[in-house]
PDB file of C-alpha atoms in Angstrom:
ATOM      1  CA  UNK A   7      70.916 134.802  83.910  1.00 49.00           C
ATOM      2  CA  UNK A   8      72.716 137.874  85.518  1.00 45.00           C
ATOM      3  CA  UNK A   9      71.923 140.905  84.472  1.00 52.00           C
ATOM      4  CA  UNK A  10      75.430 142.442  82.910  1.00 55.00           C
ATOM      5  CA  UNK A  11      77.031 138.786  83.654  1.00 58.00           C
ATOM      6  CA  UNK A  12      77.669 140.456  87.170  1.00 59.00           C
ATOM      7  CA  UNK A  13      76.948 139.187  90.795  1.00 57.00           C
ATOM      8  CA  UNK A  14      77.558 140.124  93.788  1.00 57.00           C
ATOM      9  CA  UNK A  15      77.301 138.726  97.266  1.00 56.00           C
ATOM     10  CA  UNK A  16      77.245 140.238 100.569  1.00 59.00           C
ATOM     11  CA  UNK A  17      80.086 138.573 103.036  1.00 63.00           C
ATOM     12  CA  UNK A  18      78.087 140.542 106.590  1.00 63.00           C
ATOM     13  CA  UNK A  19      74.756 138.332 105.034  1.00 62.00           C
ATOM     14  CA  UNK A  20      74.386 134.700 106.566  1.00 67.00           C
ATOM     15  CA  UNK A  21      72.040 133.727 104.385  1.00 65.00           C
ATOM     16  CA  UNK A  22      75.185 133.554 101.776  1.00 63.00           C
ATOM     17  CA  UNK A  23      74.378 130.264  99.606  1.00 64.00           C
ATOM     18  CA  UNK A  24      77.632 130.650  97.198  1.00 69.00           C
ATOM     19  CA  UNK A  25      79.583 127.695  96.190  1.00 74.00           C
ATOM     20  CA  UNK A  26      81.540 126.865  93.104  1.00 78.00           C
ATOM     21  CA  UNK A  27      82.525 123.328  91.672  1.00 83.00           C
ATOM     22  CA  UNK A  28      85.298 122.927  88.869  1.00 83.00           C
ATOM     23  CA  UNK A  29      85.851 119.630  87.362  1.00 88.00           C
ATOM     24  CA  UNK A  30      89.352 119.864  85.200  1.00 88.00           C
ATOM     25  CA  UNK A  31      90.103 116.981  82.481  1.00 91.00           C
ATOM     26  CA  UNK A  32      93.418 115.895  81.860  1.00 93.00           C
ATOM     27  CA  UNK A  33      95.160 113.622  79.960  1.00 92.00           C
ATOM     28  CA  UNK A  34      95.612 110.556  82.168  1.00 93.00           C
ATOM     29  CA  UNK A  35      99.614 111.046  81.704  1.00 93.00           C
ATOM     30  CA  UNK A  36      99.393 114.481  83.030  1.00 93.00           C
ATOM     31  CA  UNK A  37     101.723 115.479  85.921  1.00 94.00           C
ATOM     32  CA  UNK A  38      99.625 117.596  88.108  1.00 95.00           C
ATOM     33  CA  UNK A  39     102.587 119.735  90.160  1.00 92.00           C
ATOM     34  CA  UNK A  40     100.774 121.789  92.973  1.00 94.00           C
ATOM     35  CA  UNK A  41      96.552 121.507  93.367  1.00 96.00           C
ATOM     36  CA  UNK A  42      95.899 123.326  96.797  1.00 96.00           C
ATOM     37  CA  UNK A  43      92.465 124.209  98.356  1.00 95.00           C
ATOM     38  CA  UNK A  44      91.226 125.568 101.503  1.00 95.00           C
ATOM     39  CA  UNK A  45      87.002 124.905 102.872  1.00 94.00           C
ATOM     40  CA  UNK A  46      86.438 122.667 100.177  1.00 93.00           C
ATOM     41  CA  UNK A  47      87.096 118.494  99.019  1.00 95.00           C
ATOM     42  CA  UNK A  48      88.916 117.334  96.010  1.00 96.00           C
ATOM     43  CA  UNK A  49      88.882 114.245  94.004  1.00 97.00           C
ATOM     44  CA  UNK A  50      92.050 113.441  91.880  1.00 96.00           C
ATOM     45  CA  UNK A  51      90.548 110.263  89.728  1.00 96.00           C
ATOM     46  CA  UNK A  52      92.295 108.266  87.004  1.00 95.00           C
ATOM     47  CA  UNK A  53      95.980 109.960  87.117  1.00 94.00           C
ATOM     48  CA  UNK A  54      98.715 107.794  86.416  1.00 93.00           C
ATOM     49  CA  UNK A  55     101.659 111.087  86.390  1.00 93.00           C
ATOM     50  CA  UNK A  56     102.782 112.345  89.122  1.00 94.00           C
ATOM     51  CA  UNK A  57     100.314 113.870  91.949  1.00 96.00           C
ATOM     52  CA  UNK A  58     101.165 116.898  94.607  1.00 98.00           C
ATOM     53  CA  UNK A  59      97.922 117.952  96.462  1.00 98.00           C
ATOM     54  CA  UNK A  60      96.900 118.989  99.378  1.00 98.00           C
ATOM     55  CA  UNK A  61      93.270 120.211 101.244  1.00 97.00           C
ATOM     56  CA  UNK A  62      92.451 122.289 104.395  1.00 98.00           C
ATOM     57  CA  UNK A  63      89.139 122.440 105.893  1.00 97.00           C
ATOM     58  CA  UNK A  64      88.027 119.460 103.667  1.00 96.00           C
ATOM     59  CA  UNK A  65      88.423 116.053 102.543  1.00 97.00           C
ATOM     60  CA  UNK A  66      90.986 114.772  99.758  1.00 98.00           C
ATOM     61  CA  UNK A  67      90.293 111.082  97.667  1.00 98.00           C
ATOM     62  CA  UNK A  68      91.925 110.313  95.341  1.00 97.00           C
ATOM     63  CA  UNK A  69      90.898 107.138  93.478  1.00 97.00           C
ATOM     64  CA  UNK A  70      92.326 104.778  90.246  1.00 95.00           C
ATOM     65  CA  UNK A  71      95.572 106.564  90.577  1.00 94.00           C
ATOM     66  CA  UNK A  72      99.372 105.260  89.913  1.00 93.00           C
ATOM     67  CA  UNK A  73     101.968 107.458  89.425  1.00 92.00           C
ATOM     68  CA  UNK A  74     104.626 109.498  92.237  1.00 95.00           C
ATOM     69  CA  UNK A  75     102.117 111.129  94.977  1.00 96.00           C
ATOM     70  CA  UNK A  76     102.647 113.730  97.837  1.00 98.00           C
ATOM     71  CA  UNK A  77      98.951 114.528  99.534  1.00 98.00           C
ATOM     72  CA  UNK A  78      98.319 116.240 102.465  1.00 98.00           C
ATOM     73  CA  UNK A  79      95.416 117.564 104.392  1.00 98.00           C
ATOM     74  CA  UNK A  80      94.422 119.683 107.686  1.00 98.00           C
ATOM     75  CA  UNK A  81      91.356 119.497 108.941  1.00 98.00           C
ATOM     76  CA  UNK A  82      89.752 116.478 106.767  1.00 98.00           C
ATOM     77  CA  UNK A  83      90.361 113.066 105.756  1.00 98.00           C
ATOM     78  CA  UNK A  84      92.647 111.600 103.322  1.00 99.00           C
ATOM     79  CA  UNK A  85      91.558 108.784 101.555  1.00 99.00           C
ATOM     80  CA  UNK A  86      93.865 107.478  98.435  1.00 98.00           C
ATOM     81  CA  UNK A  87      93.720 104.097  96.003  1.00 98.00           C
ATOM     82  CA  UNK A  88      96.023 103.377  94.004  1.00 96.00           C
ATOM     83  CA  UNK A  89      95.788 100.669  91.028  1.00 92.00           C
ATOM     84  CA  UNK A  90      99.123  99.943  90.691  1.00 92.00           C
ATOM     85  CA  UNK A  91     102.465 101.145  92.548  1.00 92.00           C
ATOM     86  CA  UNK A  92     104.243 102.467  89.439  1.00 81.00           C
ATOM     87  CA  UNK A  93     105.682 105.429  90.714  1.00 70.00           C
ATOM     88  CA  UNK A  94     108.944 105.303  93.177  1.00 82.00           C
ATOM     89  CA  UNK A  95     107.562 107.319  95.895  1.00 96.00           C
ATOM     90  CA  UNK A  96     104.169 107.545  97.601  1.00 98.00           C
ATOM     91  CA  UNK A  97     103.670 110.047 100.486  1.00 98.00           C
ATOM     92  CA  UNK A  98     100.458 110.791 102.541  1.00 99.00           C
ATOM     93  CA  UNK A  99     100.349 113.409 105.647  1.00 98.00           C
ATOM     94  CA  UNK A 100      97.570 114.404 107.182  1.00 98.00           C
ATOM     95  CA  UNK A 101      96.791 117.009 110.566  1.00 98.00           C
ATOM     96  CA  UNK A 102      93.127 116.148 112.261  1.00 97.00           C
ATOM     97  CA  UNK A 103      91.921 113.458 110.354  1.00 97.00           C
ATOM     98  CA  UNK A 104      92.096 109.776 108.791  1.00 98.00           C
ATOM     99  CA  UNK A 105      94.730 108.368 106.418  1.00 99.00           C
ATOM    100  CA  UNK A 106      93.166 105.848 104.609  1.00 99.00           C
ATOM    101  CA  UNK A 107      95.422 103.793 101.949  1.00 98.00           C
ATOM    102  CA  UNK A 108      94.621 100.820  99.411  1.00 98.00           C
ATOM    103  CA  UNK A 109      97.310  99.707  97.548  1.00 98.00           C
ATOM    104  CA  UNK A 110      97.268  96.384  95.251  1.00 97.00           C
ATOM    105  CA  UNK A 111      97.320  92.955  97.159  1.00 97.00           C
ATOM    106  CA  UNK A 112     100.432  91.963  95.227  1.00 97.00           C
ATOM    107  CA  UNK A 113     102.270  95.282  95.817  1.00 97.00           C
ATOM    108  CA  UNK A 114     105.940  95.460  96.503  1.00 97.00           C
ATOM    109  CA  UNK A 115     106.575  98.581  98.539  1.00 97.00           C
ATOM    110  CA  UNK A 116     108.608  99.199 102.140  1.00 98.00           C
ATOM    111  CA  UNK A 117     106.322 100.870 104.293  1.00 98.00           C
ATOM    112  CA  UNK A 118     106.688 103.568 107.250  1.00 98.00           C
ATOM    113  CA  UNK A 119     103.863 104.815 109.203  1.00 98.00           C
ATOM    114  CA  UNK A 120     103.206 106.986 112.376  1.00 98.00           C
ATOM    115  CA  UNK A 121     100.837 108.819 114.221  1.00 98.00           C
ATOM    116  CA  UNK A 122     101.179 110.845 117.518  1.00 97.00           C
ATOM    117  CA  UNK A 123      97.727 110.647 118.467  1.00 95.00           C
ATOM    118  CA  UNK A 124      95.863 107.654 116.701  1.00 95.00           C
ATOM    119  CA  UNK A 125      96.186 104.321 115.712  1.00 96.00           C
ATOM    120  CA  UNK A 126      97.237 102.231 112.756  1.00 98.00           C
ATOM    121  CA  UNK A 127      96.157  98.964 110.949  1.00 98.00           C
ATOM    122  CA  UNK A 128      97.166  97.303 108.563  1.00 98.00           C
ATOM    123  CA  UNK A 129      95.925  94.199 106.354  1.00 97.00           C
ATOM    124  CA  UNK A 130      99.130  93.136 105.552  1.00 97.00           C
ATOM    125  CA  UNK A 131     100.335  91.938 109.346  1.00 96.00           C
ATOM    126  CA  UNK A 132     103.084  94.348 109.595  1.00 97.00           C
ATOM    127  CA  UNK A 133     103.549  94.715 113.317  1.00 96.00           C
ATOM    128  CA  UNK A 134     102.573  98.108 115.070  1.00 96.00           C
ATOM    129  CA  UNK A 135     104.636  99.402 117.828  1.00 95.00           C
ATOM    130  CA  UNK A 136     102.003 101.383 120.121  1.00 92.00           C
ATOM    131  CA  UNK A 137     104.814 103.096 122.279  1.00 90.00           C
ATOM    132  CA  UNK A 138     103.675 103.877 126.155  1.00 85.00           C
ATOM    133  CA  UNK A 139     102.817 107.226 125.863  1.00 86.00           C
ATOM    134  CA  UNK A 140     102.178 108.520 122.899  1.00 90.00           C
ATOM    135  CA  UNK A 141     102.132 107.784 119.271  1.00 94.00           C
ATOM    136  CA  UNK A 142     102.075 104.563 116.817  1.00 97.00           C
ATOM    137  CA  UNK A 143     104.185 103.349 114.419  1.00 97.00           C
ATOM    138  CA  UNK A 144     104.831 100.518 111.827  1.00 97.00           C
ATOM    139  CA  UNK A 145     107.643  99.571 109.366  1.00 98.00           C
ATOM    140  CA  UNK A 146     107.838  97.392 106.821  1.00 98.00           C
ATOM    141  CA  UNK A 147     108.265  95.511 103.321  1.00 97.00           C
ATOM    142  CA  UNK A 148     106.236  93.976 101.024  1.00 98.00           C
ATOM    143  CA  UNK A 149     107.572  91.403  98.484  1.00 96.00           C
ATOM    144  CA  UNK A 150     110.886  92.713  98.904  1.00 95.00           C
ATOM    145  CA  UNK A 151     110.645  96.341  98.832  1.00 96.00           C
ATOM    146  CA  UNK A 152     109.933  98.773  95.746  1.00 96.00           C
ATOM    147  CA  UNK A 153     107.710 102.097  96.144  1.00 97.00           C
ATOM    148  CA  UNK A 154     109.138 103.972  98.975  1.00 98.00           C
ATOM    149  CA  UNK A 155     105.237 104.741 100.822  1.00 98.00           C
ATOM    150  CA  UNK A 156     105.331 106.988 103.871  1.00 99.00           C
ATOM    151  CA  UNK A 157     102.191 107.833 105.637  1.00 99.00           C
ATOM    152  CA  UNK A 158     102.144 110.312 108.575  1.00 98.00           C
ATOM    153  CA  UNK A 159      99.278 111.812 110.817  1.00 98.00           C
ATOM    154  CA  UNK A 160      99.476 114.101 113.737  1.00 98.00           C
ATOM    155  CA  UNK A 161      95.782 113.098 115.433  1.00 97.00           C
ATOM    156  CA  UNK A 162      93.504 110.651 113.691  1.00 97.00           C
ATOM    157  CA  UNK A 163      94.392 106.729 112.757  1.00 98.00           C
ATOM    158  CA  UNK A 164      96.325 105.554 109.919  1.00 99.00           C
ATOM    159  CA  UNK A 165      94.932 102.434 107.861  1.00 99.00           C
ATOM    160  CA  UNK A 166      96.951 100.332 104.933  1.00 98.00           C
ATOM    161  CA  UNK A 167      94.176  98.452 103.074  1.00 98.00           C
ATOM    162  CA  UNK A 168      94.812  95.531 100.110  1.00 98.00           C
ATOM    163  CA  UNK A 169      92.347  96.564  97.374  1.00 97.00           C
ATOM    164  CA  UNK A 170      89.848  93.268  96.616  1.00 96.00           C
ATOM    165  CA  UNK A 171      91.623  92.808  93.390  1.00 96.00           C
ATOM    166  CA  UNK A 172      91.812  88.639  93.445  1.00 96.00           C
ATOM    167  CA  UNK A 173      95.419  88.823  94.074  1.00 96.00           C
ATOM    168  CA  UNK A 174      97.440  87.042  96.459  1.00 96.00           C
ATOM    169  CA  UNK A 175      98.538  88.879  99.233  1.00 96.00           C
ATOM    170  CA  UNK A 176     102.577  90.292  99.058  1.00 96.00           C
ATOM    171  CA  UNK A 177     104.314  88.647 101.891  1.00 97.00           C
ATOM    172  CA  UNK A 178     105.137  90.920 104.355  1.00 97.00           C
ATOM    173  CA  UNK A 179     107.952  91.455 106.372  1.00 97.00           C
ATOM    174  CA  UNK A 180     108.649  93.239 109.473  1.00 96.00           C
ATOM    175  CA  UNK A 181     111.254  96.036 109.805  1.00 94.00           C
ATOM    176  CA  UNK A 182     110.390  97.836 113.224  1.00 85.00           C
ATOM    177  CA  UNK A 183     112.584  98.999 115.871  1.00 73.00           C
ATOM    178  CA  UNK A 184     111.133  97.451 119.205  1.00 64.00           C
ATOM    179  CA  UNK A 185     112.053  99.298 122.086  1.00 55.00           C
ATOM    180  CA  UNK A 186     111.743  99.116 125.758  1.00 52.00           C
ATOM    181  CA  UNK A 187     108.594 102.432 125.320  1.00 51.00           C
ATOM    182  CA  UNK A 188     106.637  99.572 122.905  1.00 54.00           C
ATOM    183  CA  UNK A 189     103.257  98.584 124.585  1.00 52.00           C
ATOM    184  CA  UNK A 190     104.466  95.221 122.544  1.00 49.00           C
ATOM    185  CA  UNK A 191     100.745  93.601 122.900  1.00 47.00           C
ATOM    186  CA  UNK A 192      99.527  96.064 120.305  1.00 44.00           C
ATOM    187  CA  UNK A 193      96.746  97.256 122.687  1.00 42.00           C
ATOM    188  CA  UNK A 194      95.466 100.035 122.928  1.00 41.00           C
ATOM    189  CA  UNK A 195      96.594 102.289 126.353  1.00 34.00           C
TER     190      UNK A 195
END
């Protein structure tokens, strides 16, 4: 209890132990339009509308979701799950850390993913084209195409994961541009 419901803390003190936590319930339907946050990590769990959100300085999950999504990050990894691939467009960018994706075994969805410093894996056998000098990328379809997914990432890997759902896996097929550049062993350089 705060005397007059007032407090106050001193920004020149290091000894600063402030933090705040909000945890918002909304319909699963909802469409949530534009979450943004800087120095702090968000979880978006159980959403099947649409999802735009994006975290600096900290990490962004979120989990059981199904709808349209556009996350981004700087500074923190991105780590999304999605139950089913109902919505028509799935995007996930990230600036100095991971992009980690799990999408149904049995998902139909085309693919594109690149990195300029990092690599990318996949569980799904899409081939990745690790060009000489720099970057990674990977295109693809599963079971014939459907959600549109792009993932992007400036430094820090890029991983497409099939959930452990029971389901056979989509059959994949490969839709990369090989050029000359490609390091076509898929080593690392």
């Amino acid at each position: 209890q705060y005397r007059d419901h007032d407090l106050t803390f001193n920004s020149g003190s290091h000894r600063n132990p402030a933090s705040v936590e909000y945890t918002l319930t909304v319909p699963r339907t909802a469409r949530l339009d534009e979450i943004k946050l800087i120095n702090g990590s968000l979880d978006v769990t159980g959403v099947s509308g649409e999802v735009r959100a994006s975290c600096i300085n900290g990490r962004l999950e979120a989990h059981n979701v199904s709808g349209r999504a556009r996350l981004s990050t700087i500074n923190g990894r991105l780590d999304a799950r999605f139950d089913q691939l109902a919505g028509s467009f799935v995007e996930l960018n990230s600036v100095n850390g991971s992009v980690d994706l799990t999408i149904p075994s049995d998902a139909k969805a085309e693919i594109e993913a690149s990195t300029v410093s990092g690599g990318i894996d996949n569980d799904f056998g899409l081939h990745v084209n690790n060009h000489r000098f720099v970057g990674h990328d990977l295109r693809g379809e599963l079971a014939g195409g459907g959600t549109r997914i792009e993932l992007r990432n400036v430094n820090g890997r890029i991983e497409v994961h099939h959930a452990q759902d029971g389901r056979a896996l989509s059959p994949a097929k490969d839709l990369s541009h090989r050029d000359r550049d490609d390091d076509d062993d898929d080593s690392e350089i």
